mmCIF file of C-alpha atoms in Angstrom:
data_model
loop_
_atom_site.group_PDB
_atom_site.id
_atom_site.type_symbol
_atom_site.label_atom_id
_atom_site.label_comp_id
_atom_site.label_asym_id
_atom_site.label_seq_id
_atom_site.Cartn_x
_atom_site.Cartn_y
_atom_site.Cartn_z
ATOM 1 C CA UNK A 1 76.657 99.111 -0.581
ATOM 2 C CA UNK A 2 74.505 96.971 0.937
ATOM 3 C CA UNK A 3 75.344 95.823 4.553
ATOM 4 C CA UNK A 4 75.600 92.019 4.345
ATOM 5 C CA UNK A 5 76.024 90.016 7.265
ATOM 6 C CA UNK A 6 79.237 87.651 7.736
ATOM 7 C CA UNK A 7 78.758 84.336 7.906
ATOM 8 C CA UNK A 8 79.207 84.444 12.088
ATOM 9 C CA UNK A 9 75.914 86.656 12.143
ATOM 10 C CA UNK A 10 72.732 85.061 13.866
ATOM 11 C CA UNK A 11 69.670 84.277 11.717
ATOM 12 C CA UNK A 12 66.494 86.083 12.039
ATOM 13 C CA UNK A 13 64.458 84.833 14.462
ATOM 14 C CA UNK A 14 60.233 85.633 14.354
ATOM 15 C CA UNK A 15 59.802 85.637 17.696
ATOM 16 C CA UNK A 16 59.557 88.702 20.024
ATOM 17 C CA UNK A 17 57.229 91.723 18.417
ATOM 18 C CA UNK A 18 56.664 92.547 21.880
ATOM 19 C CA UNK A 19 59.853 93.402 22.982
ATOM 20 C CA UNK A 20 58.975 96.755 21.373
ATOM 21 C CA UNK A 21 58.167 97.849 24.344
ATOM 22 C CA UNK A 22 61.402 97.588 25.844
ATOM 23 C CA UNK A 23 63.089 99.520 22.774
ATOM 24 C CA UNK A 24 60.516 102.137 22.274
ATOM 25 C CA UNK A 25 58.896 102.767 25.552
ATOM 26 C CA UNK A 26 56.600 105.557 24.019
ATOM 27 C CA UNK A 27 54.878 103.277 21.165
ATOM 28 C CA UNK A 28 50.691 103.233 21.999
ATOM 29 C CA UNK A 29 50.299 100.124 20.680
ATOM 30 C CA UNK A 30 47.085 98.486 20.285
ATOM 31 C CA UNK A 31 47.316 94.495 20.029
ATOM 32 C CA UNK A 32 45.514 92.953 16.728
ATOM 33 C CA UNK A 33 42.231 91.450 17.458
ATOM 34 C CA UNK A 34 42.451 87.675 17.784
ATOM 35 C CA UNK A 35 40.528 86.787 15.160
ATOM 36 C CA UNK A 36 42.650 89.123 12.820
ATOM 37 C CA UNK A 37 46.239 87.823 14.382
ATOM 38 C CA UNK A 38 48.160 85.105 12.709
ATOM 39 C CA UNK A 39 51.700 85.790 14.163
ATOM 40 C CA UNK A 40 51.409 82.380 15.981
ATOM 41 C CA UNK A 41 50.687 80.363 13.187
ATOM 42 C CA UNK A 42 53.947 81.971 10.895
ATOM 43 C CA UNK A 43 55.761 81.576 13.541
ATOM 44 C CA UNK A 44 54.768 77.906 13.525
ATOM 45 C CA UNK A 45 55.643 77.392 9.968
ATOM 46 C CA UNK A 46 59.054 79.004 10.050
ATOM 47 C CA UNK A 47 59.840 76.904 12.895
ATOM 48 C CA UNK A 48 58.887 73.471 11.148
ATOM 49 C CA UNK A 49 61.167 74.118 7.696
ATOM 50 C CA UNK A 50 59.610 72.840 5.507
ATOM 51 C CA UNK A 51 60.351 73.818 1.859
ATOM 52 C CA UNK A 52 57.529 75.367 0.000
ATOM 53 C CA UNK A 53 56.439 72.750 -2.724
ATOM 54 C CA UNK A 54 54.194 74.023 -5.726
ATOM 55 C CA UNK A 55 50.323 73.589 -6.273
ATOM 56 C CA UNK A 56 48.807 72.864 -9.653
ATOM 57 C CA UNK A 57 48.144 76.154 -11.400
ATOM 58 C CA UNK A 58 49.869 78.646 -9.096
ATOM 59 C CA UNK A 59 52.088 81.466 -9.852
ATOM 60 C CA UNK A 60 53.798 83.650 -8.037
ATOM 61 C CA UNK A 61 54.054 87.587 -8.503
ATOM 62 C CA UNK A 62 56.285 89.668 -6.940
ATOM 63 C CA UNK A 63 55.615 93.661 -6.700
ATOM 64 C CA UNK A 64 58.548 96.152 -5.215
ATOM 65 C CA UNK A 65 57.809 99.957 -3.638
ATOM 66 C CA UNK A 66 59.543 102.340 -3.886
ATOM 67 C CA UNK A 67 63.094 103.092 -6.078
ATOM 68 C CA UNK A 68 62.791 99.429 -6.643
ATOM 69 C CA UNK A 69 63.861 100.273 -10.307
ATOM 70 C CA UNK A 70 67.309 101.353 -8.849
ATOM 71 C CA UNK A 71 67.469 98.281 -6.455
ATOM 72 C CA UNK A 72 70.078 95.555 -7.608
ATOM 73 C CA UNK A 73 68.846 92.626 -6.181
ATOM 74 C CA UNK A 74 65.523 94.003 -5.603
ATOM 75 C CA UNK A 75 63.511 90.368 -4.723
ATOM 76 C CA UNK A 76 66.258 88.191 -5.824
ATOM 77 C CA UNK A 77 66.038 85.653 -2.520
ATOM 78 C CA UNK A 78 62.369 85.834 -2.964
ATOM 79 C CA UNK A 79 62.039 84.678 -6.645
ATOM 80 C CA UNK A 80 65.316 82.233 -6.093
ATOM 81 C CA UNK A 81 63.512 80.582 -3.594
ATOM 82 C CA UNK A 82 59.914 80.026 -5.092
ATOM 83 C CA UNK A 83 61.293 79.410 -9.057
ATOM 84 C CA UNK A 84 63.530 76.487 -7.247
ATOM 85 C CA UNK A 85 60.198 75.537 -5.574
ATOM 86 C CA UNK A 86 58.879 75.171 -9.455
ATOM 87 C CA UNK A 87 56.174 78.366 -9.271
ATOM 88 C CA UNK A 88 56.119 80.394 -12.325
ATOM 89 C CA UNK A 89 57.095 83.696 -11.171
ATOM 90 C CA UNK A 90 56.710 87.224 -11.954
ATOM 91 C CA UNK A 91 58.147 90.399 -10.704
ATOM 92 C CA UNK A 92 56.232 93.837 -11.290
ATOM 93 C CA UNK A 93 58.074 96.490 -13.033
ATOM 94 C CA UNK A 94 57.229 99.824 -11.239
ATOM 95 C CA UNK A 95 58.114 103.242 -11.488
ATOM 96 C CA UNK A 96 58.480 105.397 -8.520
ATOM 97 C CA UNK A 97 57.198 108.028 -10.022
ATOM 98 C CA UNK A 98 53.745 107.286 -10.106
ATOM 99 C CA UNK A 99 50.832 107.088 -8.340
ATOM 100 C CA UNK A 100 49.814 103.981 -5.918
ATOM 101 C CA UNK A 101 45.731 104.223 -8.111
ATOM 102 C CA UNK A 102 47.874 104.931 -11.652
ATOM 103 C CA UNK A 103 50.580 102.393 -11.231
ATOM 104 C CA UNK A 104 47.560 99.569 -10.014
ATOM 105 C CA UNK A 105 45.889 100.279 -13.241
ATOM 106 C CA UNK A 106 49.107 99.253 -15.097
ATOM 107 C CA UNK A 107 50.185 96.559 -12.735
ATOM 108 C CA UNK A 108 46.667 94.940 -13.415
ATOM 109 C CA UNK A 109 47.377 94.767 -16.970
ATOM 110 C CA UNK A 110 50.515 93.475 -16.975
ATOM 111 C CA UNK A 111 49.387 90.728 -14.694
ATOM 112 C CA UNK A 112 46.440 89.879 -16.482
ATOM 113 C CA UNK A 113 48.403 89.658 -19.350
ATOM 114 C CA UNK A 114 50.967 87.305 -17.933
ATOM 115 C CA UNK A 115 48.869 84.510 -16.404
ATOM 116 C CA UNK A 116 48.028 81.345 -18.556
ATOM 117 C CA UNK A 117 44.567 80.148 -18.760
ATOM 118 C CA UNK A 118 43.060 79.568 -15.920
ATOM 119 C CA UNK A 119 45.843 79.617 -13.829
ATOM 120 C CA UNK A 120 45.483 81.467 -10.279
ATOM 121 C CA UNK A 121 48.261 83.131 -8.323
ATOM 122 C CA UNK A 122 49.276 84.967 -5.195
ATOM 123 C CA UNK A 123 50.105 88.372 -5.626
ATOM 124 C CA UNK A 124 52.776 89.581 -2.942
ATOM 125 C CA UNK A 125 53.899 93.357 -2.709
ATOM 126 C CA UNK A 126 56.539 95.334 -0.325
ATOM 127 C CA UNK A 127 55.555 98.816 0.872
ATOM 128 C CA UNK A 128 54.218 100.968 -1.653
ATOM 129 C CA UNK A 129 53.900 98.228 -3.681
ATOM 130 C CA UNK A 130 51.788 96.148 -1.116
ATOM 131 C CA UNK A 131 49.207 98.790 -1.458
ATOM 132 C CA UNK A 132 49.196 98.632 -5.521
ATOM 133 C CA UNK A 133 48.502 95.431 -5.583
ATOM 134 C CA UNK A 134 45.628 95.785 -3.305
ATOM 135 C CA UNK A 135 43.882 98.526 -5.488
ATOM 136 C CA UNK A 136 44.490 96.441 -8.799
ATOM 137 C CA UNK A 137 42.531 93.497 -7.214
ATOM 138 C CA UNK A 138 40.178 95.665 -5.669
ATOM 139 C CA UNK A 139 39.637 97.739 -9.696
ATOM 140 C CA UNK A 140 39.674 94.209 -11.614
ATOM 141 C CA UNK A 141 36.917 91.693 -10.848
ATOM 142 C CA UNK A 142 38.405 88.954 -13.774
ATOM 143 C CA UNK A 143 41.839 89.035 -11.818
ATOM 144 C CA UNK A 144 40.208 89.286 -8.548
ATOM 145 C CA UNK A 145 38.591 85.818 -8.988
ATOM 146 C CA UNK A 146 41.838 83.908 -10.456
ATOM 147 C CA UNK A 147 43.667 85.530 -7.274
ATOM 148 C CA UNK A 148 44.181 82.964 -4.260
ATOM 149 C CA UNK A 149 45.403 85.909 -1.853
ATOM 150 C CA UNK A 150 47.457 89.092 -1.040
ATOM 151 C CA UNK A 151 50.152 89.622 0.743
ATOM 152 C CA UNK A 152 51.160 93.357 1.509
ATOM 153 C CA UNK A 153 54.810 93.683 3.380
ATOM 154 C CA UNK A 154 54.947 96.903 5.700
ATOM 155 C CA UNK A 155 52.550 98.979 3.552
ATOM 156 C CA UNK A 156 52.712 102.582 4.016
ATOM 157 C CA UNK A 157 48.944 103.380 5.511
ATOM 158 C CA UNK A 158 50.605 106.042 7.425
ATOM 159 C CA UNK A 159 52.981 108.861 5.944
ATOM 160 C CA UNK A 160 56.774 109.203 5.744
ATOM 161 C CA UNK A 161 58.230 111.185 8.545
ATOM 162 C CA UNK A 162 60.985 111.207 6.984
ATOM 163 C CA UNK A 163 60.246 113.063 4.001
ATOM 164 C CA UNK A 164 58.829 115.769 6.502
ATOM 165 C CA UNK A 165 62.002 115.962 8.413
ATOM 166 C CA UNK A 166 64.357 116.231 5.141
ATOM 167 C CA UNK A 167 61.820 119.333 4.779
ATOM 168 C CA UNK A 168 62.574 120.764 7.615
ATOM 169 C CA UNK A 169 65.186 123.481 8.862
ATOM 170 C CA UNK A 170 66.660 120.700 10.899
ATOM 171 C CA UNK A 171 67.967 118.958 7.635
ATOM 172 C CA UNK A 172 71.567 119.080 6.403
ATOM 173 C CA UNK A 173 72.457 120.474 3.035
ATOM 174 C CA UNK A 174 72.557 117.189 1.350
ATOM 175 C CA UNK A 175 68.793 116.087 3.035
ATOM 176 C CA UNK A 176 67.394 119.024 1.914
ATOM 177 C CA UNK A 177 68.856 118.185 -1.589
ATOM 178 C CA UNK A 178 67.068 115.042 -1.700
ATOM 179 C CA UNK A 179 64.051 116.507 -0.292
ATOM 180 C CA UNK A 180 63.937 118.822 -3.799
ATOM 181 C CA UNK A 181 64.998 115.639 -6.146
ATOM 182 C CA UNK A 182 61.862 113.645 -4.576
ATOM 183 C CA UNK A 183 59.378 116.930 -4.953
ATOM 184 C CA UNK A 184 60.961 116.881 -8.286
ATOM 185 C CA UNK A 185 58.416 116.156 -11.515
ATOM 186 C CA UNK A 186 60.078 112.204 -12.121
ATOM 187 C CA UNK A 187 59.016 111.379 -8.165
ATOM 188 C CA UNK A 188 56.519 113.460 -7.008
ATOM 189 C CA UNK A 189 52.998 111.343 -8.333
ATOM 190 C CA UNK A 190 54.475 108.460 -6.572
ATOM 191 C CA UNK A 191 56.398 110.325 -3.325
ATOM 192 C CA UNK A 192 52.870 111.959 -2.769
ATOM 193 C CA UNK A 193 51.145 109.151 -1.917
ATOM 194 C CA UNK A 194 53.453 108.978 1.233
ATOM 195 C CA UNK A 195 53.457 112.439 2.247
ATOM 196 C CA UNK A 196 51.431 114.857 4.202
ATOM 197 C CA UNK A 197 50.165 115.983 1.048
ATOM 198 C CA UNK A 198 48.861 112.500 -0.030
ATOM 199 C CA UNK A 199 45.125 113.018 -2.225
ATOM 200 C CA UNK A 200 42.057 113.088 -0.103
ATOM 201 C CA UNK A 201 40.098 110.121 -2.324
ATOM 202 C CA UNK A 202 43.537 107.947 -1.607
ATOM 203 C CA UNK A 203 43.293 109.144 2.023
ATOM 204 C CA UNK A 204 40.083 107.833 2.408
ATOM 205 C CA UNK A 205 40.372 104.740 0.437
ATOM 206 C CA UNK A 206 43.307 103.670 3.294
ATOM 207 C CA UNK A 207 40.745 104.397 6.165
ATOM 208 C CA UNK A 208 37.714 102.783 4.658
ATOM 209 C CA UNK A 209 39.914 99.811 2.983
ATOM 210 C CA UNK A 210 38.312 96.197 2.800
ATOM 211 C CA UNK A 211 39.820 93.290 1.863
ATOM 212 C CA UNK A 212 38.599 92.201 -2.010
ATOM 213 C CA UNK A 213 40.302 88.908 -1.202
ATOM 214 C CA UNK A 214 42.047 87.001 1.397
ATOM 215 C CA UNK A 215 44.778 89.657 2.321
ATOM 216 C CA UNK A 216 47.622 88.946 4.601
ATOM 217 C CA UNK A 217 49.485 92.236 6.274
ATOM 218 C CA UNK A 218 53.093 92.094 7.660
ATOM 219 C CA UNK A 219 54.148 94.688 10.135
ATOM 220 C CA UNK A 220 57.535 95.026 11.885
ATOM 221 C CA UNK A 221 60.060 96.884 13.801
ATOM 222 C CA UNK A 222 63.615 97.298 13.743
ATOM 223 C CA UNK A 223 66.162 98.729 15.987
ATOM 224 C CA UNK A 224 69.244 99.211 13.439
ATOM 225 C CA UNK A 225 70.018 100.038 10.000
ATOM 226 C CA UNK A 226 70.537 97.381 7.532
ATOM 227 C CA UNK A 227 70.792 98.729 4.037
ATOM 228 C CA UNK A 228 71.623 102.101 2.500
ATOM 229 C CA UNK A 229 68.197 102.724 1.434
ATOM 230 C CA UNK A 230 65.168 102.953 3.168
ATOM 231 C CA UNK A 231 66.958 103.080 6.584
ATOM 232 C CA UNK A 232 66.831 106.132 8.166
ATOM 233 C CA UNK A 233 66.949 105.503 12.272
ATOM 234 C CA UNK A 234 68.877 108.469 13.073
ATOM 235 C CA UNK A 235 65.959 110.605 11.695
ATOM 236 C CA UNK A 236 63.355 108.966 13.553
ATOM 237 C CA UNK A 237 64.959 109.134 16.813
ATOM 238 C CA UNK A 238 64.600 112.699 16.035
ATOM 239 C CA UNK A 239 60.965 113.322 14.824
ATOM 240 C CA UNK A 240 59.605 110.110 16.809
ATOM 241 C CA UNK A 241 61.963 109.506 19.892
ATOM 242 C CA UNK A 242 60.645 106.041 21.472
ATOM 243 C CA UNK A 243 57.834 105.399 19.108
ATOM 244 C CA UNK A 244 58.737 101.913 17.285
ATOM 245 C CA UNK A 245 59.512 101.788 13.408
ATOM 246 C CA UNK A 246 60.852 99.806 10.479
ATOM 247 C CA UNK A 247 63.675 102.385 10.158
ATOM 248 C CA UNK A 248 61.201 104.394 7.652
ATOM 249 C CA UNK A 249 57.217 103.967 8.766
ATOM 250 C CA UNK A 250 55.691 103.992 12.418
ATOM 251 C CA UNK A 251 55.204 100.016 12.968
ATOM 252 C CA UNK A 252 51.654 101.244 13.882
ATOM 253 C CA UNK A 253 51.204 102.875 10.462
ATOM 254 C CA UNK A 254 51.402 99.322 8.542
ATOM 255 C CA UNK A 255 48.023 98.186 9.564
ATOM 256 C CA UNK A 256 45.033 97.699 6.809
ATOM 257 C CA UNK A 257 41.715 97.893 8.831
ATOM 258 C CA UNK A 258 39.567 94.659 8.864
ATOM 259 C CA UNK A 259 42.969 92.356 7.694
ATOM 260 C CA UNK A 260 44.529 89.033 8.787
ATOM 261 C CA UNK A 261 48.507 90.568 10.114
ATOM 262 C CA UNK A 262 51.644 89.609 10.867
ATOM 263 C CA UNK A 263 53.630 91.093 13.677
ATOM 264 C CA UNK A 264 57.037 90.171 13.317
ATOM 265 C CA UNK A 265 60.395 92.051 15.368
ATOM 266 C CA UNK A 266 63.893 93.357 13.938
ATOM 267 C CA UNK A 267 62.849 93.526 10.378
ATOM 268 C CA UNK A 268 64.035 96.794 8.933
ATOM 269 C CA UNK A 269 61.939 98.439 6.074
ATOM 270 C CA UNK A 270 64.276 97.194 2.722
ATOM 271 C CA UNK A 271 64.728 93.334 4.142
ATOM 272 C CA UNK A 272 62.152 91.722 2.708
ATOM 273 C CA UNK A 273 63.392 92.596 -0.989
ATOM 274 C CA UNK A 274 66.956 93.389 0.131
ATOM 275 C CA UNK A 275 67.813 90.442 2.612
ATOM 276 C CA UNK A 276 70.944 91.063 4.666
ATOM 277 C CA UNK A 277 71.836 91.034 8.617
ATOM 278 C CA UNK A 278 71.157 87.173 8.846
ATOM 279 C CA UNK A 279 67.524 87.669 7.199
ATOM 280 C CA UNK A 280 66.679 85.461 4.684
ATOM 281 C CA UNK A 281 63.778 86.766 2.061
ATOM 282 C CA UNK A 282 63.086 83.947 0.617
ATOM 283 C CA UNK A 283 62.036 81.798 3.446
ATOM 284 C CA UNK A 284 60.016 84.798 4.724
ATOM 285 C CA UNK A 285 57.809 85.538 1.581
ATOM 286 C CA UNK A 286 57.542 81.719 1.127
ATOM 287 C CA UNK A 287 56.281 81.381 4.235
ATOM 288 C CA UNK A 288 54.059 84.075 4.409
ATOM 289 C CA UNK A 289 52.762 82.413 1.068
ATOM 290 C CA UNK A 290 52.255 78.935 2.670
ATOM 291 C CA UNK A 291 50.016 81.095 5.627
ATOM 292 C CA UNK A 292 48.128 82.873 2.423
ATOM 293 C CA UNK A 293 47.180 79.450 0.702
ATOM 294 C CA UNK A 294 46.088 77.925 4.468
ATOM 295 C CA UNK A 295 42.139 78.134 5.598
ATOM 296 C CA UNK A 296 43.649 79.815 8.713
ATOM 297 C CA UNK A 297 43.514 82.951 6.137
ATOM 298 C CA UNK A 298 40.783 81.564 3.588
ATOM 299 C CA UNK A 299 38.795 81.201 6.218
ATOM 300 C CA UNK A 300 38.712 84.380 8.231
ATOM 301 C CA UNK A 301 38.236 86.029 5.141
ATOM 302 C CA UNK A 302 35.073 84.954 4.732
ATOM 303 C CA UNK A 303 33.848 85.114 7.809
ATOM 304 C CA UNK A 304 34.950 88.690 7.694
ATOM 305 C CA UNK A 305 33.256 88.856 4.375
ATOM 306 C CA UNK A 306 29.712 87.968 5.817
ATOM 307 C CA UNK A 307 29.577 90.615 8.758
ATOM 308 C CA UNK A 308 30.109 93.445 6.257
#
């Protein structure tokens, strides 16, 4: 089950990525250039409220990672909050089984497919699925122009320790059970792109990534579980004592290279599509969305753009 906070638990708050350093003393952390760092400015709009109102032409699509297939609830606050807003919405079907370049191919398609005439959207993915998105635009010029902005939600630049560990000797019987189900045929295009073993030309599209439109990163740590999936603290105490994470990627390993980021605290890798522990999804993604559409992004992405 998913762990739901009672009614008595305190909302999410933005403020405070730094305290990091109190939690996990060993994280090298390099602050985001200025130019590329808009926590101040979401913070600003989460504290003001105000409900997301609809433009003229805009949709809405939502993208999952991982096992998102298997989710209940998988972006249910999210698409609650921006269909009561009016937006047209969409949310991806993926498969976990395959590849971040395969599944952007297909994801590309289906969006292109979707839209009305002329109408332009934001395209807003979690993990894995942050990443897919990113290709798609990057692989499709015709979608690339009717697309406002992108919003990717602790993508996975860096690998899984985890799936390392449930490799290891150090794993129980039951982790190293899982560890064969992921390596299995039905996962492993999809697990691979998180692993050691990730493909060189993937690889290197992650370290020489640019931004094909105005492209908004969210990064975050947490310091408990909150859900039964994608939560795996314990583990990372282990293979990465002191070094700060979302409960499943380094908080260091969710950063694109030359792109506008959010650094947020005490957001644990499945909240943004799962909710829980006084988090509320849908007011983060809208907001995140309101920072997409404003020239404080649209802006810097051009200016970006023209020292390339």
């Amino acid at each position: 089950m998913i762990r739901q906070a009672g009614r008595a638990a305190n909302a999410w708050r933005p403020e405070g990525f730094a305290e990091l350093e109190t939690y996990y003393p060993r994280t090298r952390w390099q602050r985001v250039a200025e130019h590329l760092d808009l926590t101040a400015s979401f913070i600003d709009l989460w504290n003001t409220s105000r409900e997301p109102g609809p433009e003229r032409s805009i949709a809405i699509v939502l993208t999952p990672g991982l096992f998102a297939e298997w989710l209940p609830g998988c972006f249910r606050g999210a698409q609650s909050t921006f269909l009561d807003a009016g937006y047209r919405v969409l949310q991806s079907r993926v498969r976990t089984g395959v590849s971040v370049f395969a599944q952007a191919k297909r994801l590309a398609h289906d969006v292109s497919e979707w839209l009305l005439d002329e109408e332009r959207f934001i395209w807003c993915g979690h993990s894995k699925g942050g990443l897919e998105i990113l290709r798609a635009l990057e692989c499709d010029s015709l979608l690339r122009r009717r697309c406002i902005a992108a919003i990717a939600v602790q993508p996975p630049v860096g690998i899984s320790h985890v799936l390392e560990y449930l490799k290891s000797s150090e794993a129980s019987a039951t982790q190293k059970l899982a560890s064969h189900v992921l390596a299995s045929r039905i996962f492993v295009e999809g697990i691979r792109d998180i692993s050691v073993n990730r493909e060189y030309e993937f690889s290197q599209w992650l370290q020489h990534f640019k931004p094909s439109v105005p492209t908004l990163c969210a990064a975050s740590w947490s310091i408990e579980p909150t859900s039964w999936i994608d939560s795996w603290h314990q583990i990372l105490q282990k293979t990465c004592p002191g070094i700060a994470h979302d409960g499943q990627f380094m908080t260091s390993d969710q950063l694109l290279p030359e792109t506008a980021v959010v650094t947020l605290p005490r957001i644990d890798h499945a909240q943004p599509v799962l909710g829980g522990n006084g988090f509320d999804p849908g007011k983060f993604w809208s907001t995140l969305t309101q920072l997409a559409m404003s020239p404080l992004l649209q802006d810097r992405h051009g200016a970006i753009a023209q020292t390339r």
